[in-house]
PDB file of C-alpha atoms and ligand atoms in Angstrom:
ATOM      1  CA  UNK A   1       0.000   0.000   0.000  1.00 90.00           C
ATOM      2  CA  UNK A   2       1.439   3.613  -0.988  1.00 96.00           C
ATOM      3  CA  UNK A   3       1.232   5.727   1.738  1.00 98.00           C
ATOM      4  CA  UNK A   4      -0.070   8.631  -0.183  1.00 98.00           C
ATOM      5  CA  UNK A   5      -2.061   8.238  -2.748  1.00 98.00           C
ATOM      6  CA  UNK A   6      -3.342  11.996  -4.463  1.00 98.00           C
ATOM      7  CA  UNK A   7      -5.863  10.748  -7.257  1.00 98.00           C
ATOM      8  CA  UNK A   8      -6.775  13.349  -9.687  1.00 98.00           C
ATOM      9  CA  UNK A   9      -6.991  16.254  -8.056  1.00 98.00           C
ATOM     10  CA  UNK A  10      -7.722  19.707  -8.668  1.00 98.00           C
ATOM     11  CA  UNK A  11      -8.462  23.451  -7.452  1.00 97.00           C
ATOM     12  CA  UNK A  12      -9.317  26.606  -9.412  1.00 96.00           C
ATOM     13  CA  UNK A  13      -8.557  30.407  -8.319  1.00 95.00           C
ATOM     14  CA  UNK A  14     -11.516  31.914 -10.102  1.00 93.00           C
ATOM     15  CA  UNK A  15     -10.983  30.575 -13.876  1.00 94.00           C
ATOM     16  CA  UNK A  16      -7.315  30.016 -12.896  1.00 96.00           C
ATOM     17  CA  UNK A  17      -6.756  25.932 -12.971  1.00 96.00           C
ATOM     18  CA  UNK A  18      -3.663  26.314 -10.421  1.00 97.00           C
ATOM     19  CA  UNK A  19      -4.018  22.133  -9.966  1.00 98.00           C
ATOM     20  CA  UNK A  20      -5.618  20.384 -12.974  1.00 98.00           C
ATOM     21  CA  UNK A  21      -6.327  16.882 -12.502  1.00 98.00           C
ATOM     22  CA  UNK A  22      -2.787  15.805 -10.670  1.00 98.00           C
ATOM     23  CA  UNK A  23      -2.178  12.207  -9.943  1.00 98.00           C
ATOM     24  CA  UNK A  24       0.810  10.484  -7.490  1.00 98.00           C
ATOM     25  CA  UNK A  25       1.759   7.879  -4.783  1.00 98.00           C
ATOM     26  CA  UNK A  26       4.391   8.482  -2.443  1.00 98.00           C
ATOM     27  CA  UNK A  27       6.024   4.866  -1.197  1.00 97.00           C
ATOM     28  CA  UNK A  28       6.898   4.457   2.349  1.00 97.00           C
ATOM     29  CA  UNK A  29      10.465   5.403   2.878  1.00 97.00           C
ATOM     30  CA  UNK A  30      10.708   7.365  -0.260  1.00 97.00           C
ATOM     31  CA  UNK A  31      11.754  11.216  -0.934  1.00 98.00           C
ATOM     32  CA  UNK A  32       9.957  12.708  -4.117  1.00 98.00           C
ATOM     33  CA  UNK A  33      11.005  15.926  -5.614  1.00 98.00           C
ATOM     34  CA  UNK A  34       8.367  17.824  -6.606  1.00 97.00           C
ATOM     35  CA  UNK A  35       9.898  20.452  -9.401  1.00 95.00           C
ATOM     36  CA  UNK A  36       8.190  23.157 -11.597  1.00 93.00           C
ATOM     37  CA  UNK A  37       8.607  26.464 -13.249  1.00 92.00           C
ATOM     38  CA  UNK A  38       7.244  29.828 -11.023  1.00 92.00           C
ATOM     39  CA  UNK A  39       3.482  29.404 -10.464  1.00 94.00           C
ATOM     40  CA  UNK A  40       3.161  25.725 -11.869  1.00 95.00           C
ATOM     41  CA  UNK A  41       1.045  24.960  -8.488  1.00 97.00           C
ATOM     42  CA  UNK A  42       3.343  23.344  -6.440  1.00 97.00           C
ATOM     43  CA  UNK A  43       2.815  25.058  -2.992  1.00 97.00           C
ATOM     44  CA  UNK A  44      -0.966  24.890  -4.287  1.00 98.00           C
ATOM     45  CA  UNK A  45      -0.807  21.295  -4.394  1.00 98.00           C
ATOM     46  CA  UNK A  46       0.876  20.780  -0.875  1.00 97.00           C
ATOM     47  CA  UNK A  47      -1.743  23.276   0.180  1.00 96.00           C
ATOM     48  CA  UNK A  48      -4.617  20.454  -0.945  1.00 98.00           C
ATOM     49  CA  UNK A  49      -2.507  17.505   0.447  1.00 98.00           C
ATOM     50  CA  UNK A  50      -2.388  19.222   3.686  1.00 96.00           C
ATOM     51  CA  UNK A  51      -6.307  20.315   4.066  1.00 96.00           C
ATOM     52  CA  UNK A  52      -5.823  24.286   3.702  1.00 93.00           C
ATOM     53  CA  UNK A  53      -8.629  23.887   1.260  1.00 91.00           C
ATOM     54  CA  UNK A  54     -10.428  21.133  -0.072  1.00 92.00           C
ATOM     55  CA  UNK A  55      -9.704  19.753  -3.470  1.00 96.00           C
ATOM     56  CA  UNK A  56     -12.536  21.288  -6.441  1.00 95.00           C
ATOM     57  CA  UNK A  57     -12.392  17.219  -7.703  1.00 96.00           C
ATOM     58  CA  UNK A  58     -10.686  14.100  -7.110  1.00 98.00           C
ATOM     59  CA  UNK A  59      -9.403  12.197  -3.897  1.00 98.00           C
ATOM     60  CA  UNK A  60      -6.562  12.160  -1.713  1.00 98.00           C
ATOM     61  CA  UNK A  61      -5.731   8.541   0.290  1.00 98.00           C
ATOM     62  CA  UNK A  62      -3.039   8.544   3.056  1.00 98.00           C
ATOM     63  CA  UNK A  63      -2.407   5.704   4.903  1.00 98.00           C
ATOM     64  CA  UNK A  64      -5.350   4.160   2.943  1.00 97.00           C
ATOM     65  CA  UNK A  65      -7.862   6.141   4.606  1.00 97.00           C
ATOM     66  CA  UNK A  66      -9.722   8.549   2.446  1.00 98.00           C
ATOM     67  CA  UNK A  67      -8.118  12.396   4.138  1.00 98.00           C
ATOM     68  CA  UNK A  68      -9.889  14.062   1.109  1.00 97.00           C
ATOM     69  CA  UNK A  69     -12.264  16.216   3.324  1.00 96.00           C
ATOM     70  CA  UNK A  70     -10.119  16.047   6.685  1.00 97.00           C
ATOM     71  CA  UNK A  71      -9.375  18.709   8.259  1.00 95.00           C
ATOM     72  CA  UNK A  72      -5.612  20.101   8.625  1.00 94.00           C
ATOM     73  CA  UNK A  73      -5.065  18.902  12.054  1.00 92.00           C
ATOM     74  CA  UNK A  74      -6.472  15.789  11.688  1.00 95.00           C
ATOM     75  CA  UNK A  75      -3.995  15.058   9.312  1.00 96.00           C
ATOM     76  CA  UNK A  76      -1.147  16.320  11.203  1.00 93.00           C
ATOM     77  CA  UNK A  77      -2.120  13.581  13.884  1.00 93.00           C
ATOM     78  CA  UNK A  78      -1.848  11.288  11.206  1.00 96.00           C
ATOM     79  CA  UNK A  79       0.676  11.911  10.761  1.00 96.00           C
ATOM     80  CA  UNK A  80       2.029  14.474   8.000  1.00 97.00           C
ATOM     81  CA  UNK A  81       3.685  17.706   8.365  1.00 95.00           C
ATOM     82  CA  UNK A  82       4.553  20.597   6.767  1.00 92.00           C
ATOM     83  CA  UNK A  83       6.886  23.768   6.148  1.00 87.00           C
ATOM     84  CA  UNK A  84       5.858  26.830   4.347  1.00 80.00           C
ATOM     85  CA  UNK A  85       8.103  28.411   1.791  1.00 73.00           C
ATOM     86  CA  UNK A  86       8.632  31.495   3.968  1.00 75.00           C
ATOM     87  CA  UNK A  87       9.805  30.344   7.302  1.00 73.00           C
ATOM     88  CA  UNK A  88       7.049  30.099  10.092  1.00 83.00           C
ATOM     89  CA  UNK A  89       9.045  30.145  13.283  1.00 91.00           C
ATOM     90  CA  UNK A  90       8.311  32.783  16.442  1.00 93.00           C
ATOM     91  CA  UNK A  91      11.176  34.948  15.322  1.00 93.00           C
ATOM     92  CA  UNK A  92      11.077  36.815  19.012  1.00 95.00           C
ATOM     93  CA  UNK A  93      11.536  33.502  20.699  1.00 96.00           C
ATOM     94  CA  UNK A  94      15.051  31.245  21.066  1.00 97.00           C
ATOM     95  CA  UNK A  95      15.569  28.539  18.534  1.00 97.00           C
ATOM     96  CA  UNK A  96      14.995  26.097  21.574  1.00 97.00           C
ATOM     97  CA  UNK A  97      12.070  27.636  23.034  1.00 96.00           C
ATOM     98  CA  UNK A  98      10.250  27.031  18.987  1.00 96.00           C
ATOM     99  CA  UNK A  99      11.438  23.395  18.973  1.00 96.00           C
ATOM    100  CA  UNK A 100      10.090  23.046  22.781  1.00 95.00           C
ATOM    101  CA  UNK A 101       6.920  24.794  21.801  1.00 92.00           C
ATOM    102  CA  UNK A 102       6.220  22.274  19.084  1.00 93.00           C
ATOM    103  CA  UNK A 103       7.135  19.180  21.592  1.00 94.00           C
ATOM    104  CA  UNK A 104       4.743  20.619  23.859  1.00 92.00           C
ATOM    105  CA  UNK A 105       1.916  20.831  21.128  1.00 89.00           C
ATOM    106  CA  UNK A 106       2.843  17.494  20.089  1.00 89.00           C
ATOM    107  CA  UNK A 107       2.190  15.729  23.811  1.00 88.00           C
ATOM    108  CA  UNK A 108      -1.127  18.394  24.217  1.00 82.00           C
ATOM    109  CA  UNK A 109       1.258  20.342  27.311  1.00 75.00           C
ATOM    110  CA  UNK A 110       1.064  23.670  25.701  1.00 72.00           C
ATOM    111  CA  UNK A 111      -1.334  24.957  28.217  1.00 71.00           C
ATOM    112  CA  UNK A 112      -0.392  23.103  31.368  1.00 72.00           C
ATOM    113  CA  UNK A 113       1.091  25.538  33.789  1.00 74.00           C
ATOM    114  CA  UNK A 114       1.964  22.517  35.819  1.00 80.00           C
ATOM    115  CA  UNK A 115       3.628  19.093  34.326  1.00 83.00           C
ATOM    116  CA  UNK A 116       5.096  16.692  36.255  1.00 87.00           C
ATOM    117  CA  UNK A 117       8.981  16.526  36.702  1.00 88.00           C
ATOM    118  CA  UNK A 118       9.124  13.378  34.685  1.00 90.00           C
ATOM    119  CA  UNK A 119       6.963  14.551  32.062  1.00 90.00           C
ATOM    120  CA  UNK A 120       8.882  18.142  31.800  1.00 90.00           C
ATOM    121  CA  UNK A 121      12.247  15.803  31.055  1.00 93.00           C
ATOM    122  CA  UNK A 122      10.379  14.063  28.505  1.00 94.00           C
ATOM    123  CA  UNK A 123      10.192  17.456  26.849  1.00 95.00           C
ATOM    124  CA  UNK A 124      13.210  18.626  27.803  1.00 95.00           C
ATOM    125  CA  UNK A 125      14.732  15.413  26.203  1.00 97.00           C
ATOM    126  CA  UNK A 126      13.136  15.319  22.863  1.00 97.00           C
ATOM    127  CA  UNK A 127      13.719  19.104  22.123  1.00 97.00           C
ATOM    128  CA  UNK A 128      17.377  18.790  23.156  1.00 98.00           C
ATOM    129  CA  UNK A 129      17.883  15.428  20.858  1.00 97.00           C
ATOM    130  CA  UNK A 130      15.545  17.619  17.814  1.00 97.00           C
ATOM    131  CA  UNK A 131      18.465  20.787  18.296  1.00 98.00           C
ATOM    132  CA  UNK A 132      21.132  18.087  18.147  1.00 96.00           C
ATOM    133  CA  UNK A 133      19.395  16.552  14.617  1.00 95.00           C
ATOM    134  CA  UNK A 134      20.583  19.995  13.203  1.00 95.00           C
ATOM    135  CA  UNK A 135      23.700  20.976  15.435  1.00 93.00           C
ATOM    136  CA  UNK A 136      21.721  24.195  16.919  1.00 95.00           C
ATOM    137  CA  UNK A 137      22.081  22.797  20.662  1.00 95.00           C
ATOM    138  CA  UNK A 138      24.729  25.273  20.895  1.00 94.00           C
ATOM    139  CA  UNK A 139      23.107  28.210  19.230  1.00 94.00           C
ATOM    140  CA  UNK A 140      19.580  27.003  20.316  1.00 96.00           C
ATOM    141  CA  UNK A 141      19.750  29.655  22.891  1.00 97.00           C
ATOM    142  CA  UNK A 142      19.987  32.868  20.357  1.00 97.00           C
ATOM    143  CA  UNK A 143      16.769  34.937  19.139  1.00 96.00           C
ATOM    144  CA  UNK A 144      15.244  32.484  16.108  1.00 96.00           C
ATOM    145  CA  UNK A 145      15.266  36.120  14.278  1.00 95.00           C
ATOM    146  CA  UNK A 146      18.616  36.484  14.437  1.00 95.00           C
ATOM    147  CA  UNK A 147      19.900  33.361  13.655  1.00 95.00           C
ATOM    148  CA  UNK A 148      21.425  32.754   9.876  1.00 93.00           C
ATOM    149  CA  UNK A 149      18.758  31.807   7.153  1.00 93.00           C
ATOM    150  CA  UNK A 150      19.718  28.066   7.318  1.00 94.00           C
ATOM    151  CA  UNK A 151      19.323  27.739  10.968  1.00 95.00           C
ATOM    152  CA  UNK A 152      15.732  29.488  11.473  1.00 95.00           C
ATOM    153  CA  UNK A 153      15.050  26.973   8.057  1.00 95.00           C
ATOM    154  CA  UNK A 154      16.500  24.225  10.463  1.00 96.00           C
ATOM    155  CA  UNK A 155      14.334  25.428  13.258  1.00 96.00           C
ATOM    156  CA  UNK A 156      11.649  25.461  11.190  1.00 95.00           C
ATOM    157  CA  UNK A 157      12.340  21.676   9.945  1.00 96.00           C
ATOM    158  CA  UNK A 158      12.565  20.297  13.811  1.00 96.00           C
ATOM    159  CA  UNK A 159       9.123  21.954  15.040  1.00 95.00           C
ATOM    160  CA  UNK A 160       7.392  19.916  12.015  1.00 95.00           C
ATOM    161  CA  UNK A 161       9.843  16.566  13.051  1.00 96.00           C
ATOM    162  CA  UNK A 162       8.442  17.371  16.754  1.00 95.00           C
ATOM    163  CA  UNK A 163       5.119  16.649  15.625  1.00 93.00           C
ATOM    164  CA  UNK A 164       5.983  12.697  15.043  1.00 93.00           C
ATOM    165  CA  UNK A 165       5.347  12.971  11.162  1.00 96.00           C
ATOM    166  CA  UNK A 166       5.364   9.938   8.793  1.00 97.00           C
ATOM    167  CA  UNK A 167       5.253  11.857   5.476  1.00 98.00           C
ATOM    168  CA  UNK A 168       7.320  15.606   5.463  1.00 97.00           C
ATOM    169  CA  UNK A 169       6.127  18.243   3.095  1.00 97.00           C
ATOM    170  CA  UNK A 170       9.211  20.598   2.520  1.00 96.00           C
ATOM    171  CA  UNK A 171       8.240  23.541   0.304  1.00 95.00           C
ATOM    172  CA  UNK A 172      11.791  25.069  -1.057  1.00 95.00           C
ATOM    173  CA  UNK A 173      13.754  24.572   2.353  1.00 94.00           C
ATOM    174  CA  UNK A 174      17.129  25.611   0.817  1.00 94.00           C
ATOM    175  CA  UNK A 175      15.093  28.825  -0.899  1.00 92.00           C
ATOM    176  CA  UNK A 176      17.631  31.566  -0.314  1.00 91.00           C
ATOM    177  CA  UNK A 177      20.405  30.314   0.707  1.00 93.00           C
ATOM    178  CA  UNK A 178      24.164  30.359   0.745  1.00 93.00           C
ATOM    179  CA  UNK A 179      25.908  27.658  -0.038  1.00 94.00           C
ATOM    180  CA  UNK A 180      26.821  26.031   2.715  1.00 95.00           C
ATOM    181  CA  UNK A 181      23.572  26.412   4.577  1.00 95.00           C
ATOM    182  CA  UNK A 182      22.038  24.402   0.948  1.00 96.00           C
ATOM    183  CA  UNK A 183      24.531  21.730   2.035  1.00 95.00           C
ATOM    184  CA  UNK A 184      24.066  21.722   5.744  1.00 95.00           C
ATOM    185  CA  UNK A 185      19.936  21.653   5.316  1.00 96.00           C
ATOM    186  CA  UNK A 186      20.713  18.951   2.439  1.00 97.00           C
ATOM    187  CA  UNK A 187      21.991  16.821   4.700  1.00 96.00           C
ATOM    188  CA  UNK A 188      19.758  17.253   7.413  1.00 96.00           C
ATOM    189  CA  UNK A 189      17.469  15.739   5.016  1.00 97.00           C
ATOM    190  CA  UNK A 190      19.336  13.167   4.278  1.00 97.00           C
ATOM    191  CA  UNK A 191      19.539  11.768   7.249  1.00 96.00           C
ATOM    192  CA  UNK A 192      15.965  12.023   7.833  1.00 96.00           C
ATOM    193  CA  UNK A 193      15.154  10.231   5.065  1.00 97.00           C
ATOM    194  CA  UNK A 194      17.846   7.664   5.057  1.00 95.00           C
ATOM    195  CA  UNK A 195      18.779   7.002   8.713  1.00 92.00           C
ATOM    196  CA  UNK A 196      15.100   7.668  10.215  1.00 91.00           C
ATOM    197  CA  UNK A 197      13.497   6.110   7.185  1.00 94.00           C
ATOM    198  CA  UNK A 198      10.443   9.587   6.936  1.00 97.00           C
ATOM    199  CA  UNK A 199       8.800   9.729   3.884  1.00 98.00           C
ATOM    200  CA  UNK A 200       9.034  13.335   2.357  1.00 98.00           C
ATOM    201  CA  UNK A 201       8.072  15.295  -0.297  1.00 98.00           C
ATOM    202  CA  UNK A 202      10.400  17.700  -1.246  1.00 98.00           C
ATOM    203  CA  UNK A 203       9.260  20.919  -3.543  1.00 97.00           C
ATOM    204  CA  UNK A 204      12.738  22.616  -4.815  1.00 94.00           C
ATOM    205  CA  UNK A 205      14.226  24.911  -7.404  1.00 89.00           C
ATOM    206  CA  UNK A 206      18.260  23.785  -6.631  1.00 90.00           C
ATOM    207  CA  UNK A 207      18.749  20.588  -8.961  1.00 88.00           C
ATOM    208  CA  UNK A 208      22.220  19.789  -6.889  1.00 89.00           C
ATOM    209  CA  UNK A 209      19.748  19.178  -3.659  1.00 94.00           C
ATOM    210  CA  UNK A 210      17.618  17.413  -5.857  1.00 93.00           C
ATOM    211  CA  UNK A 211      19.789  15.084  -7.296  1.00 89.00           C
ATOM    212  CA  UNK A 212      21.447  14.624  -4.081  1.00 90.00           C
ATOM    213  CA  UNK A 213      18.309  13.724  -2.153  1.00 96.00           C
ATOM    214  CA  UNK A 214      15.350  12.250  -4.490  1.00 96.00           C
ATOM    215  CA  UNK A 215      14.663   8.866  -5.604  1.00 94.00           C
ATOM    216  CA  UNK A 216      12.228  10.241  -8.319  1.00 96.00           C
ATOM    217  CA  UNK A 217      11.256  13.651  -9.455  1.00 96.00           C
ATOM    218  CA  UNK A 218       7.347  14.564 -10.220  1.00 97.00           C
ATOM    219  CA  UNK A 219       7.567  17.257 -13.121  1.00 95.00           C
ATOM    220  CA  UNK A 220       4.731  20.240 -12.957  1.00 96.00           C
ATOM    221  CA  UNK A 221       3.980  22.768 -15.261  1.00 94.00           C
ATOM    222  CA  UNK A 222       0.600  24.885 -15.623  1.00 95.00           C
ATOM    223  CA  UNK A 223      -1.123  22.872 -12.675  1.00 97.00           C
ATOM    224  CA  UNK A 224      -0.078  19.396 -14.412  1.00 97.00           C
ATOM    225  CA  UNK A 225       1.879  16.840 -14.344  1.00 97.00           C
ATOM    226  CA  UNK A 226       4.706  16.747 -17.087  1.00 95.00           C
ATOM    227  CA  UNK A 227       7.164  14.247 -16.159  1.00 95.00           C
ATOM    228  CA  UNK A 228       8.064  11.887 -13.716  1.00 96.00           C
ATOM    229  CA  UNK A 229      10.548   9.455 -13.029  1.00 96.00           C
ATOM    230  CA  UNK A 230      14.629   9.204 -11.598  1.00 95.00           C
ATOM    231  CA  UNK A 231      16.952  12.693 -11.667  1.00 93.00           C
ATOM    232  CA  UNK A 232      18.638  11.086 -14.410  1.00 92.00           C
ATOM    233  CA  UNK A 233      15.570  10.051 -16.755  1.00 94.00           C
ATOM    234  CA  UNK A 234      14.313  13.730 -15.723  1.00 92.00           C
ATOM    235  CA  UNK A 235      17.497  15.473 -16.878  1.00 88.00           C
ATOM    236  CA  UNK A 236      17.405  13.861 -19.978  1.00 91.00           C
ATOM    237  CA  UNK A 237      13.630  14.519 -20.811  1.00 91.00           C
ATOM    238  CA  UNK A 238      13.686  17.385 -23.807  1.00 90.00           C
ATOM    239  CA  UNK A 239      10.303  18.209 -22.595  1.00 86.00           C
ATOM    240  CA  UNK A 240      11.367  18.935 -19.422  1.00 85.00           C
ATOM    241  CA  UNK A 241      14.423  21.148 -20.404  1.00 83.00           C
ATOM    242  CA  UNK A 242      12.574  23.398 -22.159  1.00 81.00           C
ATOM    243  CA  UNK A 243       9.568  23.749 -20.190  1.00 76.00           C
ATOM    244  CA  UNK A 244      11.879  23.570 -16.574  1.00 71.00           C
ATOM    245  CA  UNK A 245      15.307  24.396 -17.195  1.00 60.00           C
ATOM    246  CA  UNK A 246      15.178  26.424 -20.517  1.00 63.00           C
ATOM    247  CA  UNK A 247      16.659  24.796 -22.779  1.00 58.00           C
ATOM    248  CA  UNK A 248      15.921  26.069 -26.148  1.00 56.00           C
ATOM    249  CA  UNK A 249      15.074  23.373 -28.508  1.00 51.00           C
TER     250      UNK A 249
HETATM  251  N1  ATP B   1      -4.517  32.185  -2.902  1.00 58.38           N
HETATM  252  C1  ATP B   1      -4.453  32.362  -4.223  1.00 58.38           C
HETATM  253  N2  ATP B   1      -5.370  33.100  -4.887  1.00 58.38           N
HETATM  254  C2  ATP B   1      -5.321  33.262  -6.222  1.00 58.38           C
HETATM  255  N3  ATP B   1      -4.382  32.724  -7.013  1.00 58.38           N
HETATM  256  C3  ATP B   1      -3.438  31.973  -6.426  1.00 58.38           C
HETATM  257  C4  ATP B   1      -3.406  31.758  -5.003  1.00 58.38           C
HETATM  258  N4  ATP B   1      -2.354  30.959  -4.705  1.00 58.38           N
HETATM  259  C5  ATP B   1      -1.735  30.702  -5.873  1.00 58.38           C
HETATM  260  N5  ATP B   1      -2.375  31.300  -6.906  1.00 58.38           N
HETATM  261  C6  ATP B   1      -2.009  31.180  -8.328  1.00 58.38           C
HETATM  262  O1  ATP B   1      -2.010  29.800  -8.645  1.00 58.38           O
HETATM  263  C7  ATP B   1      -0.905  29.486  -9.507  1.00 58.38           C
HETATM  264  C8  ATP B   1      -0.060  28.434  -8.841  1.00 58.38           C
HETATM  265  O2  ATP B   1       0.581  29.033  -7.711  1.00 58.38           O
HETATM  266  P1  ATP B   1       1.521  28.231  -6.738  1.00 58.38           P
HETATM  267  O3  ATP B   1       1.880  29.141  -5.638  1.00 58.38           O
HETATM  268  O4  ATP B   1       0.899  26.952  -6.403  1.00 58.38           O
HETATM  269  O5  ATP B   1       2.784  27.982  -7.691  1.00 58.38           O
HETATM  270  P2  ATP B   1       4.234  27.410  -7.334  1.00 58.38           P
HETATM  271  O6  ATP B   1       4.497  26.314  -8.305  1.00 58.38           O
HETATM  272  O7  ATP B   1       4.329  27.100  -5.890  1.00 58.38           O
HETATM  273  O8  ATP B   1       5.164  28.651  -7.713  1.00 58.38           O
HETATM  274  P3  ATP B   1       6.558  29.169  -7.040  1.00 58.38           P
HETATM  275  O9  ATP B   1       7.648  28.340  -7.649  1.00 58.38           O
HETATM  276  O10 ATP B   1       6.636  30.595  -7.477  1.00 58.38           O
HETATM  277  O11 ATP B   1       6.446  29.022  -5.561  1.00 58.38           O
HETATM  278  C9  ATP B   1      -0.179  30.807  -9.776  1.00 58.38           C
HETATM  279  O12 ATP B   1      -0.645  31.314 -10.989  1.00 58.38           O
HETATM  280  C10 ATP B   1      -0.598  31.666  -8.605  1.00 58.38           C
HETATM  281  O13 ATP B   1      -0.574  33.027  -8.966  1.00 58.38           O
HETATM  282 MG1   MG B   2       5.457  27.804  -4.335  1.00 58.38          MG
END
């Protein structure tokens, strides 16, 4: 059984057909790139997968349970998460108090004024091992605001791991970035996907993260799919190069 399974779906913006009629499964274990020119409907589509709004047709299976018309956090106690393509962290709070904010949410403490001892270790435990994931134990005490691009991206990254997900969405995470904050969030998702075995789907421009990370690549263009298959069979594909990478023909 696929773990997701989106079956046609679509979603208009007035006559706009941002998503027309896309179909994918996502394996267990696997990390999909998900790659498109500007506006091809790639947030739009994580935006149906993850319940902002409801699809205009079509179905959306994760799990093998029918999500189609669940809403967001329902699905986020299913299991799948999500990062925006600007970065949602409290920028006024530490790096450590976000990650222990979204531990808290994750065990339903965020309004206890009073946990007990054991229970405030638990916490205390799994926000310092999510800092270590990403090397910010150190810096996990600085102003998220004020840390680099990479590290409030990183932040960002552990809040969603805090919430126990089985299947990632990752909307551009190396968007903006120098390179060796590209290579440090690369490999963060590496060893997500490789060492802790989560399923992710991956939307990004940089083809060196993509080929470095993804099994297959999903091709969109004008709310379709174009292509899909490995980073090689994907570089290769004429179609793709001049729709994607602009290749004249
Ligand atoms: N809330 C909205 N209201 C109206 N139109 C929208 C809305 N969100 C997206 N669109 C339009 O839908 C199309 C797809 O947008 P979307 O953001 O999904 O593209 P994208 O592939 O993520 O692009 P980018 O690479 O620039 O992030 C675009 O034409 C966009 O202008
Ligand atoms: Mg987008």
């Amino acid at each position: 059984m696929s773990l997701l399974v989106v079956d046609n779906i679509s979603h208009q913006f007035g006559s706009l057909r941002a998503v027309d009629g896309i179909s994918m499964s996502i394996e267990a274990g696997e990390l999909r790139a998900v790659i498109g020119p500007n506006g091809a409907g790639k947030t739009t589509f994580f935006n149906l997968i993850s319940g902002f709004f409801p699809p205009s047709a079509g179905r959306i299976l994760f799990k093998g349970e029918d999500i189609t018309a669940l809403a967001p956090h329902r699905r986020v106690e299913m299991g799948m998460a999500r990062t925006f393509q600007i970065t949602e962290i409290f920028p006024e709070l530490s790096a450590r108090e976000n990650v222990r904010f979204a531990v808290e949410i994750a065990a339903h403490h965020r309004l206890d004024l009073w946990l007990p001892a054991a229970e405030r270790r638990r916490i205390e435990a799994r926000t310092e091992a999510l800092l270590g994931l990403a090397a910010l134990s150190e810096r996990g005490d600085r102003i998220a605001g004020e840390l680099p691009l990479g590290d409030q991206r990183a932040t960002e990254i552990l809040m969603s791991l805090a919430l126990n997900p089985t299947l990632l969405l990752l909307d551009e995470p190396t968007a903006g970035m120098a390179d060796q904050e590209t290579y440090d969030i690369t490999q963060l998702i590496r060893t997500l996907n490789r060492d802790q075995g989560l399923s992710m789907i991956l939307i990004e421009h940089d083809m060196r993260v993509i080929f470095e990370l993804a099994q297959r690549i999903t091709v969109l263009a004008e709310g379709r799919v174009l292509a899909e298959g490995t980073p090689t069979d994907i570089a290769a594909n004429e179609q793709v190069q001049v729709a994607y990478l602009g290749v004249p023909r």
